[in-house]
Coordinates of C-alpha atoms in Angstrom, one line a residue:
X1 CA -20.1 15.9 35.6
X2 CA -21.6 14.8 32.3
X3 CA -20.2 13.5 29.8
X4 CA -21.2 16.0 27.4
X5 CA -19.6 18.7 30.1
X6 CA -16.4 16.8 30.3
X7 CA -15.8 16.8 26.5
X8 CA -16.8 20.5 26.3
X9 CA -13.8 21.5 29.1
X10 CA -11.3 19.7 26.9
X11 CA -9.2 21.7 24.6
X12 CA -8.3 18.7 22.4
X13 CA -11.4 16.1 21.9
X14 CA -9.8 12.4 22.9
X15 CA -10.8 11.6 19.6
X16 CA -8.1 13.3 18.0
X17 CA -5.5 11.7 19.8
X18 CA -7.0 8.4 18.8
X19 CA -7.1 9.0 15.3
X20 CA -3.7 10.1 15.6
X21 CA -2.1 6.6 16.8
X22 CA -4.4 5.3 14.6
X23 CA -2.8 7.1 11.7
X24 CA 1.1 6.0 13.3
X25 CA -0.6 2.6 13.2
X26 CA -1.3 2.7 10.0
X27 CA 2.2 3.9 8.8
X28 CA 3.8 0.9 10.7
X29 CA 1.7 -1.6 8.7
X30 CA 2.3 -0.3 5.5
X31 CA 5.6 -1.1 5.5
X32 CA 4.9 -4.7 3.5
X33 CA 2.9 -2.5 0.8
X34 CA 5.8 -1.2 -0.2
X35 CA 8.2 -4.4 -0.2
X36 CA 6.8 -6.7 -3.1
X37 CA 7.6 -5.0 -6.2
X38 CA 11.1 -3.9 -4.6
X39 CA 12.0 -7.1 -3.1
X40 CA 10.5 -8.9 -6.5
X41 CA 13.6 -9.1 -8.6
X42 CA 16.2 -9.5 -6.1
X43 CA 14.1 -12.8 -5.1
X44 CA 14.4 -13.8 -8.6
X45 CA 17.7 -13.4 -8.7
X46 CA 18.8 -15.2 -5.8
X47 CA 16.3 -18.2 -6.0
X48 CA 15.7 -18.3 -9.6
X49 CA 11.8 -18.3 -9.0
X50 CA 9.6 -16.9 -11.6
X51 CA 7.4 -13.9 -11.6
X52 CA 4.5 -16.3 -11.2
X53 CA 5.7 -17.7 -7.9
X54 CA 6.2 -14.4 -6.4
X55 CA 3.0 -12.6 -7.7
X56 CA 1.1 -15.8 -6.1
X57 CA 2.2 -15.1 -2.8
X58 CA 1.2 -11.5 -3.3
X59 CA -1.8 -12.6 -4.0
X60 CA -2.3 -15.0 -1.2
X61 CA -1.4 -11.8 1.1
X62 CA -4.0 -9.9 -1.0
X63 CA -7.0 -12.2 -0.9
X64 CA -6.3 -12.9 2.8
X65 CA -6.0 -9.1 3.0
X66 CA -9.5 -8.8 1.7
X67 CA -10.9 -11.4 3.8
X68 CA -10.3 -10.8 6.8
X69 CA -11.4 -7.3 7.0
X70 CA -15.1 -7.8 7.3
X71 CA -14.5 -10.2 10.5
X72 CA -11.9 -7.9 12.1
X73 CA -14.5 -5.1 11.7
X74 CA -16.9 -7.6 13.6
X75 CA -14.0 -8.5 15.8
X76 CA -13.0 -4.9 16.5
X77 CA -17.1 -4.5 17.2
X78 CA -16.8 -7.8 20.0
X79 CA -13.3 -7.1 21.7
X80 CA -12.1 -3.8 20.7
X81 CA -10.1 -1.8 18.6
X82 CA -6.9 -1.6 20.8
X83 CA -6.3 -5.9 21.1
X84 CA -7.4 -6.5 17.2
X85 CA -4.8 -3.9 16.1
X86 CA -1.8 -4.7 18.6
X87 CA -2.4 -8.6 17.5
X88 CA -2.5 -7.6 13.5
X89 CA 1.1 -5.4 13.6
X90 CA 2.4 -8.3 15.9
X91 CA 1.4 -10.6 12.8
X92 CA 2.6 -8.2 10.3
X93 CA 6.3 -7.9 12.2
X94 CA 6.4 -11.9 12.9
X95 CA 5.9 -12.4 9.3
X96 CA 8.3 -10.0 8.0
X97 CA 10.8 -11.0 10.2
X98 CA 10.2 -14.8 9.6
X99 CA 10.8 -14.4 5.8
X100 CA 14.6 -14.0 6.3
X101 CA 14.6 -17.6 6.5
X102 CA 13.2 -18.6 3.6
X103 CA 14.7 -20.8 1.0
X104 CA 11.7 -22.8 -0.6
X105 CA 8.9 -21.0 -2.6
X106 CA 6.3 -22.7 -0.4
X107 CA 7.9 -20.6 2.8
X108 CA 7.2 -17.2 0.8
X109 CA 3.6 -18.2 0.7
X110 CA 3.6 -18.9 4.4
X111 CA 5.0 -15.6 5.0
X112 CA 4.4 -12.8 2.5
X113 CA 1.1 -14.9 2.1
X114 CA -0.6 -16.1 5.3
X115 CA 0.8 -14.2 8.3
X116 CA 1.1 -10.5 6.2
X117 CA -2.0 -11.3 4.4
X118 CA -4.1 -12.1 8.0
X119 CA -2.1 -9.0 9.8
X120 CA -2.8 -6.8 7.4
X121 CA -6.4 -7.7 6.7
X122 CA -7.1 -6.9 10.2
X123 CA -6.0 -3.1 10.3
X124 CA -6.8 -2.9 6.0
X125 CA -9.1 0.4 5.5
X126 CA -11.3 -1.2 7.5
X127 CA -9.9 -0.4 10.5
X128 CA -10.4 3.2 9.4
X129 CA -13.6 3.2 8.9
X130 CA -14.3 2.1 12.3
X131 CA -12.5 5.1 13.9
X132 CA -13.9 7.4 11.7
X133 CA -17.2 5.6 13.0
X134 CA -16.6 5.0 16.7
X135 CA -15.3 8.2 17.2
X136 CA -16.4 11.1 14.8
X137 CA -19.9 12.3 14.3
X138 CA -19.1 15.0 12.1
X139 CA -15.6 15.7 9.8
X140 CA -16.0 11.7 9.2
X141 CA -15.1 12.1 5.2
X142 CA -12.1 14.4 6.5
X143 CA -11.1 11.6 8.8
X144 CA -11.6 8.4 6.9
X145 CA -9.1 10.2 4.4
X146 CA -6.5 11.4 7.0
X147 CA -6.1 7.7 8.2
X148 CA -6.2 6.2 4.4
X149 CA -3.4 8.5 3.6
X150 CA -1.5 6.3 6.5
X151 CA -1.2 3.7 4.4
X152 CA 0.5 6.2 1.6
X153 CA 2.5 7.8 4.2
X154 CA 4.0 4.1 5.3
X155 CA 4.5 3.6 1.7
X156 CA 6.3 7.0 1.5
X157 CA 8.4 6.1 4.0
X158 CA 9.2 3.0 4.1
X159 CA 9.6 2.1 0.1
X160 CA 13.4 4.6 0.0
X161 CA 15.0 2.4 2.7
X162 CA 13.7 -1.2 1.4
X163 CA 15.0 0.0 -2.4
X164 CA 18.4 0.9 -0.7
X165 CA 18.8 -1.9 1.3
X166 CA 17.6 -4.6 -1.0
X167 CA 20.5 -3.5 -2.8
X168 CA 23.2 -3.3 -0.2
X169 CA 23.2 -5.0 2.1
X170 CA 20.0 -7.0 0.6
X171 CA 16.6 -7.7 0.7
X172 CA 17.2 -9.7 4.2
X173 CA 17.8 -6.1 6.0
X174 CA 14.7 -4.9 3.7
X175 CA 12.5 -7.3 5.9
X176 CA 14.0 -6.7 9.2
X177 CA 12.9 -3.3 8.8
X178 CA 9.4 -3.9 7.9
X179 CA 9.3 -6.0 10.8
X180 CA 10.3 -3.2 12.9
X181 CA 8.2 -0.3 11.7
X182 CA 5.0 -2.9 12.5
X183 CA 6.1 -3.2 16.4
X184 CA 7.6 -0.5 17.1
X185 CA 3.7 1.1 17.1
X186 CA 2.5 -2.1 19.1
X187 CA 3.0 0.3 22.8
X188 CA 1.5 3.5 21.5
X189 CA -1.6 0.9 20.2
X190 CA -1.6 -0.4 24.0
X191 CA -1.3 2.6 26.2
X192 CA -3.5 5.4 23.5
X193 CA -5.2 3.6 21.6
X194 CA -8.9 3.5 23.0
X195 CA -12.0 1.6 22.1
X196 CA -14.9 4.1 22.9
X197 CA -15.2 7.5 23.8
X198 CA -17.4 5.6 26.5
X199 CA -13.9 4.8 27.8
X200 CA -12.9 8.0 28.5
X201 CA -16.1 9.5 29.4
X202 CA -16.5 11.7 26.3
X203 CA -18.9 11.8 23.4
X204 CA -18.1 11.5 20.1
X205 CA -16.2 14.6 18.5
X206 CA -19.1 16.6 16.7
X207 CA -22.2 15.2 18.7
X208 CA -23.6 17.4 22.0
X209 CA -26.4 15.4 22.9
X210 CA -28.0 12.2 22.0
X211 CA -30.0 12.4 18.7
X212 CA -32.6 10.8 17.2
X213 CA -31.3 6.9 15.8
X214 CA -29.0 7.1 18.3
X215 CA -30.0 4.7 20.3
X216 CA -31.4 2.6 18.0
X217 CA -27.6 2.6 16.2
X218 CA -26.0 1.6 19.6
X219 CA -28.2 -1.7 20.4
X220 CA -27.3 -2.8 16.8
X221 CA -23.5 -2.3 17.8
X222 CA -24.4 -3.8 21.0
X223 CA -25.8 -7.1 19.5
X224 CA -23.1 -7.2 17.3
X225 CA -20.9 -7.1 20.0
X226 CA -22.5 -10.0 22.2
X227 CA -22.6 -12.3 19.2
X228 CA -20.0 -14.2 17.4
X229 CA -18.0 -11.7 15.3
X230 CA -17.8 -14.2 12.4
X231 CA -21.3 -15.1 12.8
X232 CA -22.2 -10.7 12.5
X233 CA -20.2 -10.3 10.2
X234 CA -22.2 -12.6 8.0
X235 CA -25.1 -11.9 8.7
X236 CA -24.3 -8.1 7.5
X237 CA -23.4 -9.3 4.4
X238 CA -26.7 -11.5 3.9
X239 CA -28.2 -8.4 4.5
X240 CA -26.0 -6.1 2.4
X241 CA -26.4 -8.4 -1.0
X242 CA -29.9 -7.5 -1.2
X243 CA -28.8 -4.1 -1.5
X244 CA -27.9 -3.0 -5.5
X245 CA -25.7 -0.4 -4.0
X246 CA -23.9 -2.7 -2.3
X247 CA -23.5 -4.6 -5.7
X248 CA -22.5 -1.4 -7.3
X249 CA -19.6 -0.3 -4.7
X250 CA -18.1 -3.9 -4.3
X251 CA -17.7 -4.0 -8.7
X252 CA -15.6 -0.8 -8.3
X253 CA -14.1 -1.4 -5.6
X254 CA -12.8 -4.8 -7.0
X255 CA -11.2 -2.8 -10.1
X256 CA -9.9 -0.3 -7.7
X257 CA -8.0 -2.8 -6.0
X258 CA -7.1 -4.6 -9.5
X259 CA -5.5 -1.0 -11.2
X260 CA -3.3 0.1 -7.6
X261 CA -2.1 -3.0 -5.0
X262 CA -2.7 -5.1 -7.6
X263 CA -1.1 -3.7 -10.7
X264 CA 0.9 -0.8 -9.8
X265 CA 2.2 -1.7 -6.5
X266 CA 3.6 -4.8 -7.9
X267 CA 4.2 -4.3 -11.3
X268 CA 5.4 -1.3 -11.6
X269 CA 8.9 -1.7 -10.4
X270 CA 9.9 -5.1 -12.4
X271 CA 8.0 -3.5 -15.7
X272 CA 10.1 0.0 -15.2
X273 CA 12.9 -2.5 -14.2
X274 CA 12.0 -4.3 -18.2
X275 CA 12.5 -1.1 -19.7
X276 CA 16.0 -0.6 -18.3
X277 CA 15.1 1.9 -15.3
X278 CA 17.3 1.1 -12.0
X279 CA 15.1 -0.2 -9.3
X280 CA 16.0 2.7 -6.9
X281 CA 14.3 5.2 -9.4
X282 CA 11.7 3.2 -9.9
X283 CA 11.2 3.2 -6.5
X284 CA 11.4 6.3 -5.8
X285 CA 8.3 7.2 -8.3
X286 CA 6.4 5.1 -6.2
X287 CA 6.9 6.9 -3.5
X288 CA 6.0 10.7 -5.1
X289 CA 3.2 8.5 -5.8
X290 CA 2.9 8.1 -2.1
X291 CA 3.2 11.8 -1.9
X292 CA 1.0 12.6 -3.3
X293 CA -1.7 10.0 -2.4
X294 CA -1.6 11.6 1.2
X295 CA -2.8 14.9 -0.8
X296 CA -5.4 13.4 -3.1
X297 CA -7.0 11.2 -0.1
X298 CA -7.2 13.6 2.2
X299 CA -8.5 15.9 -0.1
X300 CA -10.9 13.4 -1.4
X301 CA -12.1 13.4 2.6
X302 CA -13.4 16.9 2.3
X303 CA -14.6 17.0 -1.1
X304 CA -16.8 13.9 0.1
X305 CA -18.3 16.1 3.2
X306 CA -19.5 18.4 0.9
X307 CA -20.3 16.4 -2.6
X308 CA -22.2 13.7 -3.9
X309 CA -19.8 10.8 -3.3
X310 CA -20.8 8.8 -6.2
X311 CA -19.8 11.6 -8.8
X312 CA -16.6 11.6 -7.2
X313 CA -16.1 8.2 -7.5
X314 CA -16.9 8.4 -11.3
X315 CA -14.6 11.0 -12.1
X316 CA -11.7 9.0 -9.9
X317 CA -11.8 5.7 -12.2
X318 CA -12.3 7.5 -15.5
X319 CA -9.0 9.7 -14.2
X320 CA -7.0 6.3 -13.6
X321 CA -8.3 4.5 -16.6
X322 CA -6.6 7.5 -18.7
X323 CA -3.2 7.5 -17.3
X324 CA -2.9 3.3 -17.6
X325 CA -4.1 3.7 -21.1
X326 CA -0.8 6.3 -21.8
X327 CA 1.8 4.2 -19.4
X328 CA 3.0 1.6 -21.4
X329 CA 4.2 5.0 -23.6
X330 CA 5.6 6.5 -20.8
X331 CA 8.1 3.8 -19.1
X332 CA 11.7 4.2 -20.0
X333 CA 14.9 3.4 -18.7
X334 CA 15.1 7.6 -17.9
X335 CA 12.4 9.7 -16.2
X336 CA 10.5 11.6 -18.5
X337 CA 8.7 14.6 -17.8
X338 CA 5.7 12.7 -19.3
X339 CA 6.3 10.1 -16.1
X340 CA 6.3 12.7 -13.5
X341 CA 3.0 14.1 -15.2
X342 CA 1.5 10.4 -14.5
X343 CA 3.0 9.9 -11.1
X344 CA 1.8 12.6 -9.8
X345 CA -1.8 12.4 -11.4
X346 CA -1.9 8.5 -10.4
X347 CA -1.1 9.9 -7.2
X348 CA -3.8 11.9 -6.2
X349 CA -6.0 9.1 -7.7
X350 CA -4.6 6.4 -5.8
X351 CA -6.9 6.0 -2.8
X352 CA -9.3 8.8 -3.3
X353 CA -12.3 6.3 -3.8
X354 CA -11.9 4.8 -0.2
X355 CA -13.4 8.4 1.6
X356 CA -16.6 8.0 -0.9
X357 CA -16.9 4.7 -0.9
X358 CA -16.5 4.5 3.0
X359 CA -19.5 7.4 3.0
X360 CA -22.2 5.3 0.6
X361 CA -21.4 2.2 3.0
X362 CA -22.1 4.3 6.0
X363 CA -25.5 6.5 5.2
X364 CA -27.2 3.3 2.9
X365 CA -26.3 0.8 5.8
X366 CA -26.2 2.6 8.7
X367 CA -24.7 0.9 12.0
X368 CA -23.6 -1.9 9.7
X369 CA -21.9 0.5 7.7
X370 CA -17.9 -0.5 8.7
X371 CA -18.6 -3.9 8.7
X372 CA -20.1 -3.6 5.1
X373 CA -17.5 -1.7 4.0
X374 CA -15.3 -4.6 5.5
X375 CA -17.0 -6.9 2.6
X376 CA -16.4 -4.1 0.0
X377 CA -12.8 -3.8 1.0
X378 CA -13.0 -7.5 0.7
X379 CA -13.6 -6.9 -3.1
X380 CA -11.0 -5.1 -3.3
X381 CA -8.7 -7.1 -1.8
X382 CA -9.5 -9.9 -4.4
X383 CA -9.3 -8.0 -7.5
X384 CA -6.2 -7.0 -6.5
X385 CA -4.9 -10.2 -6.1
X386 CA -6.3 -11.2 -9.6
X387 CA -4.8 -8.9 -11.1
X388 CA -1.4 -9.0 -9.5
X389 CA -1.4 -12.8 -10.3
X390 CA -2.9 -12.3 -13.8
X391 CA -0.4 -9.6 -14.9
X392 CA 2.5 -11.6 -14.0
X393 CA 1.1 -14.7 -15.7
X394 CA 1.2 -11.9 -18.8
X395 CA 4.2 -10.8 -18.3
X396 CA 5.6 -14.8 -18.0
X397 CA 4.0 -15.9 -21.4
X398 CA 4.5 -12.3 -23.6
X399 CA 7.7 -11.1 -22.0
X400 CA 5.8 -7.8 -21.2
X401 CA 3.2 -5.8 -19.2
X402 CA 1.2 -3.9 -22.0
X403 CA -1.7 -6.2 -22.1
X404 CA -2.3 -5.7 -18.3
X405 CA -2.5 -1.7 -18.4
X406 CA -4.7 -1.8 -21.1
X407 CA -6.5 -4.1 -19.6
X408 CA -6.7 -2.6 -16.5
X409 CA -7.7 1.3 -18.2
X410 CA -10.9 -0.6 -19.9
X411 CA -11.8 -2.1 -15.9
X412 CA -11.6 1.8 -15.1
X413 CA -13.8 3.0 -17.5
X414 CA -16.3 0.4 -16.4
X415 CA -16.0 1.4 -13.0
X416 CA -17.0 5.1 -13.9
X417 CA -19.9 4.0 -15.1
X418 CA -21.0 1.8 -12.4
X419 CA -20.4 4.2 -10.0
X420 CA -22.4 7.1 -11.7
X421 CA -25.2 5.1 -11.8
X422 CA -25.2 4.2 -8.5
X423 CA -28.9 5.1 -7.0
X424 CA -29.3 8.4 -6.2
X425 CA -30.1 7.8 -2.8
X426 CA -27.2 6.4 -1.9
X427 CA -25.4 8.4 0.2
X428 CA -28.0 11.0 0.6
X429 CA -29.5 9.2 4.3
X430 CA -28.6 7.2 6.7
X431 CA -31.5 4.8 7.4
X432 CA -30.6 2.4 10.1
X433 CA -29.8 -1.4 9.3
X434 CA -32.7 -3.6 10.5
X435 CA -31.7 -6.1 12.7
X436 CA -32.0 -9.6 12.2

């Protein structure tokens, strides 16, 4: 039986099933998202370090976050999705797990920092990409944003319980549990988690018969595969800088990164925390953040199958730039109605550029498309640890956050412009990479 008759007699396409674990995935390494701006203060206030220390290990974890996900796309390319993610959560649950037993600054670098930041980079939105990829010919927009929204969903669920337990009984039992949501997925990685629909004799979901590129796609995958990973995943960024587009997405992307891991998932807590807000509430409008980030991404999926991405993007950062300008009005030590307005608005904007951005990366760059946006993610990963090192440095040396929003709502407005005047082709084909 062929392939394309084996997929046709199943009612659920394999596909589906691996784009599920890979959303559960996902969830279980988002747990550490979540923990630095609630775990922040009581840090401080058992170790006496400063805001500076702590946002430096954040940003450790952040660039090494950024980093790493071009290679692991290569790696995921050479030895398969299933081992690079199982390996990633195992690094994600050592290092939470490990951070109980700090007691020197340097040791929260070693574990927020290197083991998270490494873990993380390798499943990062990356990792979601390549599914999307791998295993969808059509719905990939829809798909890239179901996944995203894992990361919001881990946030959503995770961020309650560390607030509460940082509290009482402390931010020790805060880290056990981040430790646990990573492994506890490590099995359902192993035993469902496929590389290929090769591997279970199927065809991607969406595609009936071989088309024209296809071929020409696989033997770039398939060199990329029996090459060095780190050596591929250079050479697709050699070829990706001489690409303005590529330019274009990876100066957004930075400032996307900057105004949410960056600023908000950091800062938020300890600035509401400033303004006399309990930790638990401020909390807790992260997570309707989270909410409604699963709504807003996954809804940014489907508007990118059908829009012209770049537009979206556009509107996304101008949206974001506006509702940092108002904050610093907005934060009180109550909840506002104003507040919920921006939560929920900052919310739907949260990850909404990754569908769009992950759809110029694929149709300008073709099979190098995941690993390219591995180097865009990359951007992102860097700006965000600028800017979550910067705004504490603020915060140190004025007492306050106010000069990082504003700061952060001018980066957005720039953004929007970048990104609408992205070239038009972009994202309008899908020439094939040439090979080196």
């Amino acid at each position: 039986m062929s392939a394309t008759e084996t997929t046709r007699r199943r009612r659920l396409h394999p596909a589906w099933t691996v784009a599920a674990v890979a959303f559960l995935a996902l969830v279980g390494a988002a747990g550490f998202r979540a923990a630095p701006g609630v775990l922040m203060v009581p840090l401080q206030q058992e170790f006496g370090w400063s805001t500076t220390v702590l946002s430096a290990a954040v940003s450790i974890n952040l660039v090494l976050f950024g980093l790493t996900a071009p290679f692991a796309a290569a790696l995921m390319e050479k030895f398969g999705i299933r081992a690079v993610t199982a390996n990633a959560l195992v690094l994600i649950g050592a290092g939470s797990a490990l951070t109980v037993l700090v007691n020197q600054s340097w040791q929260i670098l070693l574990t927020w920092g290197l083991l998270i930041g490494l873990g993380t980079g390798s499943m990062a939105l990356v990792f979601a990409a390549t599914i999307a990829n791998t295993w969808f010919s059509k719905s990939r927009g829809l798909v890239i944003g179901i996944l995203t929204a894992g990361s919001a969903a881990g946030q959503l669920v995770f961020l309650p319980f560390i607030a509460m337990l940082a509290q009482d009984p402390g931010w020790r039992q805060a880290s056990l549990l981040i430790a646990a949501g990573a492994l506890a997925v490590v099995p359902l990685v192993l035993k469902f988690l496929k590389n290929s629909p090769a591997d279970v004799g199927a065809l991607p979901y969406g595609e009936t018969a071989p088309e024209e590129g296809t071929a020409a796609e696989a033997d770039a995958v398939d060199s990329g595969r029996s090459s060095n990973a780190a050596v591929r995943a250079l050479q697709v960024l050699k070829r990706a800088s001489k690409v303005r587009t590529f330019w274009a997405l990876v100066a957004g992307f930075a400032i996307c990164g900057a105004t949410t891991n960056g600023l908000i998932g950091t800062h938020f807590i300890p600035s509401a925390h400033d303004h006399g807000m309990p930790e638990t509430t401020a909390a807790g409008l992260l997570a309707v953040v989270g909410i409604f980030d699963i709504v807003g991404t996954i809804a940014s999926g489907w508007l990118t199958d059908r829009y012209n991405p770049k537009i979206l993007l556009a509107v996304y950062y101008q949206f974001r730039g506006i509702g940092l300008l108002v904050l610093p009005l907005l934060l009180s030590a109550s909840i506002q109605p104003s507040m919920i307005v921006f939560v929920v608005i900052y919310g739907l904007d949260w990850v909404a550029t990754v569908p769009p951005t992950a759809a110029i990366c694929r149709k300008t760059f073709g099979a190098d498309g995941s690993v390219v946006f591995g180097w865009v993610f990359a951007a992102h990963q860097l700006g965000a640890a600028a800017a979550a090192l910067g705004a504490g440095v603020i915060r140190d040396a004025t007492g306050q956050y106010t000069y990082a929003w504003f700061g952060a709502a001018a980066m957005c407005t720039i953004a929007a412009v970048i990104s609408a005047t992205i070239r038009k082709d972009a994202g309008q084909k899908e020439p094939v990479a040439v090979a080196v």
